[in-house]
Amino acid sequence: MREEEIDKLRGVVRDCVSKHLYSSAIFFADKVAALTNDPADVYMQAQALFLGRHYRRAFHLLNASKIVLRDLRFRYLAAKCLEELKEWDQCLSMLGEAKVDDDGNVYDMKDRNVMYLDKDGEDREINISSAICFLRGKAYEALENRAQARQWYKAAVKADPLCYEALECLIENHMLTCEEETSLLSSLEFGTEDGWLSSFYSCLIKKYDKENVVEAKFRELEKESYDSSHASPSFTHSLRNNTDLLTCKAEYYHQCGEYQKCFELTSVLLEKDPFHLKCTLVHLAAAMELGHSNELYLMACNLVKDYPQKALSWFAVGCYYYCIKKNDQSRRYFSKATNLDGTFLPAWIGFGNAFAAQEEGDQAMLAYRTAARLFPGCHLPTLYIGMEYMRTHSFKLAEQFFMQAKSICPSDPLVYNELGVVAYHMKEYNKAVWWFEKTLAHIPSSLSEMWEPTVVNLAHAYRKLKMYHDAISCYEKALTLSNRSLSTYAGLAYTYHLQDNFSAAITYYHKALWLKPDDQFCTEMLSTALVDEGRHGIDPKIEFR
């Protein structure tokens, strides 16, 4: 057969692959390889077999070739076959021996003389070494060696920042702390044309920076620009409406406690792309916080119908039952989600929270501890363990876990708030004031109703220290955030009472009782204030006109 006829057959194979006609691709690739015995054609045949899911046959073909240990393409594809066959130890053996340090630097590699003979494509390629590092990470993760997996994923993204899958595994599986994520991104060597990618990656990691910093990152990616030398001025390049980017923004709103803004944004995004699963997860979280049980029910039904084998679907069902306070059912579905995917953090947190809601502390602790072990870069399981200890008045233990959570994520204001609450319960009021002030300093955006309890707690601590003017100022600030808080009105009334300002105290006791008429503390203290006012006469500070 003439060379031009063989070239036409190669073209047929490539076209069959592009049209997903894998049996046809295998048939013609087999004939081309038999005619030429060229390593490139043998590789094309193995690729067609792999895409057609004939993994054993593809592996045998690659392994039988004399070039498999000398060409990284052959070695990598053979290892991919073993990955699909779940033969993880053999997969690692095929990839060769190498070591990696905690920073993702690869050293002590064997077979340094291997070649990479892929000369076909003109497009920009992902570094083959990066792909191999990533596959090593997947193998180690499957073997439950998460420490090694984390190091190889870091090595993969450092070898080539375009290997997004490695970064995704590190972020989605919470393998790195906040500081480690930032450090890794700063160590990546992006090309001159990849400035946008560096900015995009910075939006993917944990977002506890100040509002102006995070918003600046989004604005940089959203702004429109064009290159007039390559396109007409009417042609613009912009990520302004990109679903991935807007999902990052929704995550930021959720972390800031702006649940309504988050819910509205994810609702719009899911109309545009109803099967964007990351956006779906953020939408579920916002709906949970807002108590939108009908939305959770509809989402759960659709997810179970479309993705019955995904953990996210059954997690959505658990969220619905948790929202309507049917904790037994929610536990069952959160457990099903963890069984389907043991690396799905939200299900472990939900599982623990469902136990905690029924005050089954031991079971809740077990779920949180499992999550803390599986996801060392996430501070939430450790934070919830501390909350459980605080619920049982084990304040010293609670403080230890809150400090541990702080070391993992030193920017989350919720951690500082819980440390303040623990200090308050231990009657360390100066320390409580310090922690509550740190909480308010770490809030990324302007104060919202979500942080009203922190302001009230700070006021309580000031009151305990007899710093009444500071306490009153905080109570009044809390009222601007929410005017339906019994604790705020009661605290303000009691502070005025301690200052012998009985008229103001009586006014705020009445406001507290308007919110909860049967509150015992306010009822008793109102009676006391009325008696005290009668004994001391009319408040001299009141002017009559």
XYZ file of C-alpha atoms in Angstrom:
545
model
C 0.000 0.000 0.000
C 1.341 3.409 -0.915
C 2.295 6.001 1.727
C -0.431 8.440 0.649
C -3.073 5.700 1.096
C -1.776 4.968 4.596
C -1.918 8.701 5.398
C -5.563 8.707 4.303
C -6.263 5.784 6.663
C -4.616 7.692 9.508
C -6.942 10.579 8.715
C -9.903 8.185 8.834
C -8.810 7.002 12.302
C -8.517 10.579 13.586
C -11.935 11.441 12.127
C -13.546 8.351 13.683
C -12.142 9.357 17.075
C -13.458 12.901 16.680
C -16.907 11.470 15.814
C -16.720 8.939 18.701
C -16.881 5.979 16.315
C -14.398 4.007 18.369
C -14.938 0.558 16.853
C -14.253 2.011 13.421
C -11.177 3.808 14.776
C -9.882 0.550 16.297
C -10.483 -1.360 13.041
C -8.588 1.066 10.829
C -5.836 1.848 13.383
C -5.123 -1.878 13.645
C -4.618 -2.077 9.862
C -2.370 0.988 9.764
C -0.173 -0.360 12.602
C 0.093 -3.765 10.878
C 1.142 -2.114 7.621
C 3.774 0.233 9.047
C 4.835 -1.121 12.453
C 5.639 2.540 13.205
C 5.637 3.378 16.979
C 3.420 6.392 16.277
C 0.836 4.140 14.596
C 1.048 1.573 17.406
C 0.370 4.415 19.830
C -2.595 5.573 17.721
C -4.008 2.028 17.825
C -3.564 1.873 21.634
C -5.247 5.276 21.964
C -8.238 4.055 19.938
C -8.471 0.929 22.109
C -8.318 3.044 25.266
C -11.077 5.363 24.061
C -13.141 2.296 23.139
C -12.698 1.054 26.743
C -10.633 -1.970 25.758
C -8.193 -1.280 28.575
C -6.672 -4.759 28.890
C -6.026 -5.005 25.184
C -4.582 -1.496 25.019
C -2.280 -2.214 27.957
C -1.117 -5.497 26.417
C -0.360 -3.756 23.113
C 1.635 -0.998 24.821
C 3.436 -3.334 27.196
C 4.400 -5.663 24.352
C 6.027 -2.841 22.413
C 9.746 -2.480 22.961
C 9.403 1.278 23.282
C 7.032 1.359 26.292
C 9.770 2.095 28.833
C 11.542 4.611 26.588
C 8.687 6.838 25.405
C 6.705 8.724 28.044
C 3.604 8.669 25.851
C 3.551 4.862 25.883
C 4.310 4.664 29.587
C 1.664 7.248 30.504
C -1.067 5.625 28.389
C -0.201 2.190 29.815
C -0.514 3.625 33.319
C -3.868 5.214 32.360
C -5.078 1.750 31.325
C -4.075 0.395 34.742
C -5.853 3.345 36.379
C -9.092 2.410 34.608
C -8.585 -1.191 35.728
C -8.100 0.053 39.350
C -4.713 -1.697 39.530
C -3.085 1.129 41.455
C 0.164 -0.498 42.555
C 0.923 -1.616 38.998
C -0.019 1.871 37.800
C 2.614 3.414 40.083
C 5.153 0.800 39.020
C 4.547 1.597 35.345
C 5.083 5.320 35.972
C 8.551 4.590 37.387
C 10.290 5.479 40.611
C 10.511 9.061 41.846
C 10.314 10.977 45.093
C 8.707 14.277 45.939
C 9.123 16.620 48.904
C 6.457 18.525 50.846
C 6.753 21.506 48.498
C 6.012 19.428 45.403
C 9.594 19.303 44.115
C 10.386 16.026 42.337
C 13.806 14.417 42.781
C 15.626 11.070 42.659
C 13.913 10.103 39.384
C 14.909 6.871 37.705
C 14.974 6.434 33.912
C 16.165 9.973 33.244
C 16.873 9.025 29.637
C 13.204 8.492 28.709
C 12.012 10.323 25.613
C 8.832 12.118 24.747
C 8.307 11.501 21.051
C 4.919 13.166 20.548
C 5.524 15.583 17.687
C 2.007 15.692 16.258
C 0.224 18.700 17.663
C 0.885 22.324 17.022
C -1.353 23.397 19.900
C 0.083 24.234 23.285
C 0.606 21.021 25.234
C 0.312 20.143 28.901
C 3.730 19.035 30.163
C 3.810 15.217 30.146
C 5.693 15.265 33.459
C 2.790 17.192 34.981
C 0.290 14.609 33.731
C 2.426 11.805 35.176
C 2.671 13.556 38.556
C -1.108 13.991 38.563
C -1.681 10.315 37.785
C 0.687 9.371 40.619
C -1.390 11.580 42.925
C -4.616 9.858 41.860
C -3.066 6.436 42.463
C -1.877 7.392 45.942
C -5.263 8.899 46.787
C -6.987 5.692 45.674
C -4.577 3.793 47.947
C -5.644 6.193 50.780
C -2.170 7.669 51.077
C -3.456 11.241 51.060
C -0.171 12.775 52.197
C 1.650 11.422 49.126
C -1.315 12.294 46.907
C -1.183 15.902 48.088
C 2.540 16.166 47.336
C 2.178 14.720 43.832
C -0.771 16.987 43.031
C 1.380 19.947 44.072
C 4.197 18.605 41.890
C 1.785 18.324 38.948
C 0.559 21.904 39.106
C 4.095 23.201 39.707
C 5.376 21.268 36.681
C 2.680 22.915 34.563
C 0.148 25.468 35.913
C -2.162 24.505 33.046
C -2.799 21.144 34.775
C -6.028 22.407 36.330
C -7.155 18.937 37.422
C -4.329 18.748 39.967
C -5.246 22.134 41.444
C -8.912 21.130 41.488
C -8.111 17.993 43.524
C -6.094 20.037 46.022
C -8.849 22.642 46.430
C -11.996 20.502 46.242
C -10.572 17.829 48.564
C -9.312 20.475 51.020
C -5.784 19.102 51.051
C -4.107 22.448 51.774
C -4.581 25.099 54.442
C -5.278 28.716 53.451
C -1.604 29.647 53.759
C -0.474 26.574 51.798
C -2.870 27.384 48.959
C -1.588 30.956 48.766
C 2.031 29.786 48.929
C 1.482 27.230 46.156
C -0.095 29.803 43.835
C 2.735 32.252 44.440
C 5.276 29.549 43.485
C 3.689 28.766 40.093
C 5.508 29.971 37.003
C 2.862 31.251 34.594
C 3.645 32.204 31.016
C 3.443 35.843 29.970
C 0.106 35.145 28.269
C -1.332 33.419 31.369
C -1.842 36.420 33.646
C -5.594 35.865 33.530
C -5.096 32.254 34.678
C -3.098 33.360 37.712
C -5.938 35.725 38.661
C -8.554 33.045 38.058
C -6.719 30.522 40.241
C -6.519 33.111 43.030
C -10.329 33.333 42.903
C -10.673 29.557 43.295
C -8.894 29.241 46.636
C -10.410 29.975 50.051
C -11.767 33.520 50.012
C -11.329 35.098 53.447
C -9.548 38.258 52.273
C -11.049 41.708 52.720
C -13.904 42.620 50.373
C -11.885 45.170 48.391
C -9.127 42.597 47.710
C -11.495 39.863 46.520
C -13.697 42.211 44.503
C -10.578 43.628 42.794
C -9.671 40.101 41.630
C -13.132 39.614 40.148
C -13.104 43.034 38.473
C -9.733 42.283 36.885
C -11.110 39.122 35.291
C -14.458 40.640 34.332
C -13.175 43.738 32.574
C -13.471 43.661 28.804
C -10.514 44.173 26.503
C -9.604 43.568 22.895
C -6.493 43.439 20.804
C -7.078 45.623 17.745
C -4.122 44.071 15.918
C -5.847 40.671 15.854
C -9.522 41.510 15.899
C -11.948 44.248 15.114
C -12.824 46.656 17.950
C -16.275 45.096 18.155
C -14.759 41.745 19.162
C -14.184 41.584 22.905
C -12.603 39.018 25.193
C -14.291 38.853 28.573
C -15.011 36.406 31.386
C -17.712 38.658 32.790
C -20.485 36.102 32.226
C -18.407 32.976 32.758
C -20.282 30.522 34.984
C -17.152 29.253 36.744
C -16.092 32.776 37.666
C -19.572 33.786 38.849
C -19.755 30.589 40.919
C -16.535 31.711 42.642
C -18.243 35.025 43.382
C -21.273 33.176 44.785
C -18.937 31.162 47.043
C -17.469 34.431 48.280
C -20.933 35.806 49.082
C -21.690 32.604 51.001
C -18.491 32.833 53.043
C -19.317 36.475 53.852
C -22.755 35.469 55.121
C -24.555 37.308 52.308
C -26.798 34.331 51.666
C -29.546 36.184 49.794
C -27.075 37.664 47.288
C -25.491 34.230 46.906
C -28.870 32.566 46.327
C -29.955 35.154 43.765
C -26.708 34.799 41.812
C -26.738 30.986 41.791
C -30.411 31.001 40.751
C -29.507 33.058 37.669
C -26.498 30.848 36.908
C -28.501 27.624 37.159
C -31.055 28.977 34.707
C -28.169 29.466 32.275
C -26.400 26.159 33.078
C -28.692 23.879 35.133
C -26.125 21.070 35.291
C -23.182 23.041 36.698
C -22.599 20.884 39.787
C -20.272 23.237 41.673
C -22.806 26.040 41.331
C -25.521 23.598 42.406
C -23.640 22.855 45.638
C -23.308 26.576 46.455
C -27.010 27.053 45.643
C -27.958 24.241 48.044
C -25.823 25.765 50.800
C -27.447 29.197 50.365
C -30.954 27.693 50.263
C -30.164 25.820 53.500
C -29.101 29.008 55.287
C -32.210 30.847 54.085
C -34.556 27.986 54.992
C -35.907 27.598 51.430
C -37.227 24.058 51.890
C -39.321 24.103 48.676
C -36.252 24.969 46.591
C -34.257 22.219 48.318
C -37.024 19.708 47.592
C -37.154 20.586 43.878
C -33.352 20.545 43.566
C -33.110 17.191 45.340
C -35.744 15.612 43.084
C -34.013 16.813 39.919
C -30.550 15.751 41.083
C -31.646 12.251 42.112
C -33.337 11.834 38.712
C -30.320 13.089 36.717
C -27.417 11.870 38.892
C -28.557 8.919 41.047
C -24.958 7.757 41.579
C -23.539 11.115 42.683
C -23.038 12.008 46.344
C -24.306 15.544 45.644
C -27.790 14.228 44.796
C -28.307 12.419 48.092
C -26.643 15.269 49.963
C -29.385 17.519 48.533
C -32.030 15.124 49.882
C -30.336 15.232 53.294
C -30.312 19.049 53.168
C -34.065 19.107 52.544
C -34.818 16.893 55.537
C -32.361 18.814 57.710
C -34.065 22.068 56.719
C -37.500 20.769 57.793
C -35.923 19.394 61.004
C -36.407 15.694 60.220
C -32.954 14.774 61.427
C -33.305 10.977 61.295
C -34.061 11.091 57.572
C -31.386 13.727 56.917
C -28.796 11.542 58.656
C -29.732 8.585 56.490
C -29.206 10.509 53.250
C -26.034 12.269 54.390
C -24.682 8.809 55.241
C -25.648 7.543 51.785
C -23.757 10.451 50.232
C -20.592 9.628 52.206
C -20.864 5.970 51.181
C -21.051 6.953 47.513
C -18.125 9.356 47.806
C -15.997 9.361 50.926
C -14.213 12.519 49.754
C -17.371 14.681 49.680
C -16.822 17.014 52.636
C -20.298 18.677 52.803
C -21.929 15.292 53.442
C -19.606 14.567 56.396
C -20.350 17.999 57.881
C -24.086 17.513 57.324
C -23.914 14.028 58.878
C -22.272 15.446 61.995
C -24.661 18.408 62.184
C -27.697 16.104 61.998
C -26.396 14.161 65.010
C -25.531 17.396 66.845
C -29.065 18.724 66.258
C -30.355 15.746 68.267
C -27.620 16.211 70.890
C -26.014 12.887 69.992
C -22.560 14.257 70.692
C -20.516 11.051 70.358
C -21.856 10.287 66.874
C -21.454 13.912 65.813
C -17.850 13.887 67.044
C -17.130 10.703 65.074
C -18.353 12.316 61.850
C -16.409 15.531 62.486
C -13.215 13.651 63.382
C -13.469 11.574 60.202
C -13.864 14.773 58.180
C -10.898 16.380 59.978
C -8.736 13.351 59.105
C -9.829 13.202 55.471
C -9.664 16.951 54.832
C -6.676 18.374 56.729
C -6.900 21.693 54.879
C -10.450 22.444 56.033
C -10.919 24.029 59.450
C -14.685 23.467 59.687
C -14.621 19.887 61.117
C -12.203 21.017 63.851
C -14.368 24.074 64.509
C -17.464 21.897 64.915
C -15.614 19.572 67.281
C -14.839 22.614 69.424
C -18.514 23.632 69.329
C -19.538 20.187 70.535
C -17.108 20.405 73.444
C -18.462 23.855 74.252
C -22.017 22.493 74.245
C -20.991 20.009 76.939
C -19.169 22.791 78.912
C -15.713 21.311 78.243
C -14.371 24.785 77.623
C -10.641 24.041 77.806
C -10.955 21.281 75.204
C -13.149 23.520 73.066
C -10.501 26.251 73.185
C -7.804 23.790 72.045
C -9.803 22.797 68.965
C -10.703 26.396 68.141
C -6.999 27.281 68.256
C -6.298 24.324 65.969
C -8.959 25.585 63.547
C -7.329 29.026 63.696
C -3.960 27.539 62.713
C -5.576 25.922 59.641
C -7.523 29.015 58.602
C -6.347 32.161 60.415
C -8.674 34.442 58.442
C -12.141 33.065 59.242
C -13.877 35.470 61.665
C -16.139 32.686 62.949
C -13.114 31.020 64.593
C -12.318 34.199 66.537
C -15.958 34.534 67.571
C -15.994 31.027 69.047
C -12.749 31.721 70.926
C -14.429 34.814 72.366
C -17.474 32.804 73.445
C -15.251 30.237 75.179
C -13.308 32.978 76.982
C -16.600 34.577 78.083
C -17.861 31.277 79.509
C -14.568 30.846 81.370
C -15.099 34.354 82.835
C -11.976 35.652 81.084
C -13.733 38.821 79.991
C -10.670 40.798 78.884
C -9.653 37.939 76.614
C -13.250 37.665 75.360
C -13.252 41.360 74.403
C -9.966 40.870 72.553
C -11.283 37.891 70.556
C -14.590 39.591 69.699
C -12.755 42.691 68.485
C -10.519 40.432 66.363
C -13.675 38.845 64.948
C -15.049 42.207 63.821
C -11.644 43.139 62.361
C -11.556 39.957 60.247
C -15.038 40.313 58.753
C -14.289 40.725 55.030
C -17.256 42.919 54.128
C -19.360 45.500 55.966
C -21.214 44.364 59.076
C -24.410 42.439 58.316
C -27.138 40.878 60.434
C -25.126 37.643 60.499
C -22.595 39.296 62.826
C -25.130 40.881 65.172
C -24.579 38.153 67.836
C -20.846 38.948 67.862
C -21.522 42.645 68.511
C -23.944 41.679 71.317
C -21.378 39.291 72.804
C -18.797 42.075 72.772
C -21.296 44.324 74.554
C -21.930 41.629 77.193
C -18.178 41.314 77.794
C -17.814 45.108 78.158
C -20.692 45.076 80.625
C -19.004 42.365 82.683
C -15.894 44.584 82.814
C -18.121 47.499 83.960
C -17.242 49.421 80.796
C -20.854 50.533 80.495
C -20.467 53.261 77.868
C -18.649 50.869 75.518
C -21.293 48.240 76.205
C -24.160 50.635 75.398
C -22.415 51.709 72.186
C -22.129 48.058 71.073
C -25.746 47.274 71.962
C -26.891 50.266 69.911
C -24.728 49.148 66.980
C -26.330 45.704 67.250
C -29.793 47.277 67.050
C -28.858 48.861 63.718
C -28.130 45.351 62.421
C -31.252 43.720 63.860
C -34.035 45.296 65.898
C -35.695 42.025 66.831
C -33.118 40.581 69.209
C -34.297 39.905 72.760
C -30.711 39.571 73.981
C -29.817 43.049 72.716
C -32.760 44.817 74.336
C -32.338 42.872 77.593
C -28.587 43.586 77.709
C -29.107 47.272 76.968
C -31.821 47.533 79.621
C -29.664 45.776 82.217
C -26.667 48.020 81.435
C -28.780 51.142 81.920
C -30.143 49.568 85.107
C -26.585 49.084 86.423
C -25.950 52.771 85.720
C -29.076 53.681 87.741
C -30.694 55.084 84.607
C -33.994 53.463 85.510
C -36.187 55.217 82.941
C -34.044 53.985 80.029
C -33.831 50.531 81.630
C -37.637 50.329 81.962
C -38.066 51.404 78.329
C -35.788 48.660 77.017
C -37.196 45.990 79.355
C -40.584 46.795 77.862
C -39.164 46.475 74.330
C -37.624 43.123 75.208
C -40.915 41.882 76.665
C -42.745 43.043 73.556
C -40.598 40.492 71.651
C -41.054 37.776 74.275
C -43.747 38.575 76.862
C -42.985 35.535 79.054
C -39.229 36.139 79.417
C -38.510 35.521 83.107
C -35.338 37.632 83.406
C -36.855 40.753 81.813
C -40.121 40.384 83.770
C -38.291 40.195 87.096
C -35.838 42.965 86.243
C -38.643 45.264 85.028
C -40.334 44.896 88.395
C -37.031 45.623 90.137
C -36.423 48.694 87.947
C -39.887 50.065 88.689
C -39.290 49.635 92.430
C -35.829 51.208 92.149
C -37.218 54.161 90.232
C -39.878 54.647 92.884
C -37.277 54.634 95.634
C -34.932 57.053 93.889
C -37.607 59.347 92.528
C -37.824 60.605 88.994
C -34.571 60.518 87.088
C -32.987 64.005 87.447
C -31.575 63.750 83.912
C -35.086 63.928 82.418
C -36.168 67.437 81.440
C -39.819 68.418 81.481
C -41.019 71.015 79.039
